[in-house]
Coordinates of C-alpha atoms in Angstrom, one line a residue:
M1 CA 184.4 16.9 183.1
I2 CA 182.7 19.9 181.7
C3 CA 183.2 23.2 183.6
T4 CA 180.0 25.0 183.2
N5 CA 180.8 27.5 185.6
L6 CA 183.9 29.3 184.9
E7 CA 183.4 32.2 187.4
D8 CA 183.9 29.8 190.2
H9 CA 186.7 27.8 188.6
Y10 CA 188.4 31.2 187.9
Q11 CA 187.6 32.4 191.7
M12 CA 188.7 29.0 192.9
L13 CA 192.3 29.3 191.1
D14 CA 192.6 32.7 193.2
M15 CA 193.6 34.6 190.1
D16 CA 193.9 38.5 190.3
D17 CA 193.4 39.0 186.7
S18 CA 193.0 37.6 183.5
T19 CA 196.8 37.9 183.1
S20 CA 197.5 35.5 185.5
L21 CA 195.3 32.9 184.2
I22 CA 196.8 33.5 180.9
M23 CA 200.1 32.9 182.6
K24 CA 199.2 30.0 184.8
F25 CA 197.7 28.2 181.8
S26 CA 200.3 29.4 179.2
I27 CA 197.1 30.3 176.9
E28 CA 198.4 31.3 173.5
F29 CA 196.1 33.0 170.7
Q30 CA 197.3 31.7 167.2
S31 CA 197.3 33.8 164.0
D32 CA 195.3 32.3 161.2
K33 CA 198.8 32.0 159.5
Q34 CA 200.1 29.6 162.2
A35 CA 197.0 27.6 162.5
H36 CA 196.7 24.0 161.8
P37 CA 194.8 22.9 158.5
L38 CA 191.7 21.6 160.8
F39 CA 191.3 24.7 162.7
T40 CA 191.4 26.8 159.2
Y41 CA 188.8 24.6 158.0
L42 CA 186.6 24.7 161.0
A43 CA 186.6 28.4 161.5
S44 CA 185.8 28.8 157.6
S45 CA 182.9 26.3 157.8
L46 CA 180.6 28.3 159.8
P47 CA 180.3 32.1 160.8
F48 CA 181.2 33.3 164.3
E49 CA 177.7 34.5 165.1
G50 CA 178.9 35.9 168.5
F51 CA 178.8 35.0 172.5
D52 CA 175.6 34.4 174.5
E53 CA 176.5 37.5 176.7
T54 CA 173.9 36.0 179.5
H55 CA 176.1 33.3 179.9
S56 CA 178.1 33.1 183.3
V57 CA 181.5 32.3 180.8
A58 CA 180.8 35.5 178.9
K59 CA 181.1 37.6 182.3
I60 CA 185.1 36.8 182.1
L61 CA 185.4 35.5 178.4
I62 CA 184.4 38.6 176.5
P63 CA 186.0 41.4 178.5
L64 CA 189.3 39.2 178.5
I65 CA 189.3 38.9 174.9
H66 CA 188.0 42.9 174.5
E67 CA 190.9 43.8 176.6
R68 CA 193.8 41.7 175.7
H69 CA 192.8 40.4 172.1
P70 CA 190.2 42.8 170.6
E71 CA 191.8 41.7 167.0
Y72 CA 190.3 38.3 167.5
L73 CA 186.7 39.4 167.5
P74 CA 186.2 40.6 163.9
G75 CA 185.6 37.8 161.4
D76 CA 184.8 34.0 161.8
S77 CA 188.2 32.6 163.4
I78 CA 187.7 30.4 166.3
K79 CA 187.4 32.8 169.5
W80 CA 188.1 30.6 172.3
N81 CA 189.4 26.9 172.6
F82 CA 185.9 26.0 174.0
T83 CA 184.1 26.3 170.6
K84 CA 182.9 23.0 169.4
F85 CA 181.8 21.9 165.9
L86 CA 179.3 19.2 165.0
M87 CA 180.2 17.3 161.9
D88 CA 178.2 14.8 159.5
R89 CA 179.5 11.4 158.6
N90 CA 181.2 12.9 155.3
G91 CA 183.1 15.7 157.6
K92 CA 181.0 18.5 156.6
V93 CA 180.5 21.0 159.7
V94 CA 176.7 21.2 160.3
N95 CA 176.8 23.1 163.7
R96 CA 178.9 25.5 165.6
F97 CA 178.6 26.3 169.4
E98 CA 180.9 28.8 171.0
A99 CA 182.2 28.6 174.6
T100 CA 178.9 30.0 176.0
T101 CA 176.9 27.4 174.8
D102 CA 175.9 25.0 177.6
P103 CA 176.3 20.9 176.1
L104 CA 172.6 20.4 177.2
D105 CA 171.8 23.2 174.5
M106 CA 173.1 21.2 171.7
E107 CA 170.9 18.5 171.8
D108 CA 168.1 20.7 170.4

């Protein structure tokens, strides 16, 4: 199941703030030094081009990262666990989709 409306999901959980969400789901941010080799490969394959600030997920995601983990914004690392990568048959990353990309928009 794909959650395309994180704001409603967030309200449904009756969380007061992003800290509660992090605590509830044990969300952890990994430094590049602790990252799995696949994570490192994907993050270095294509640059981070920013989030779509008009997307509904951005209303929660961008402030959360700015407030709690601003050190993760610079650079090309994977910013959130909903970042998706399209690879060709040879394992080369050909496209990167951030959490603010709707699945239907990936077809273009």
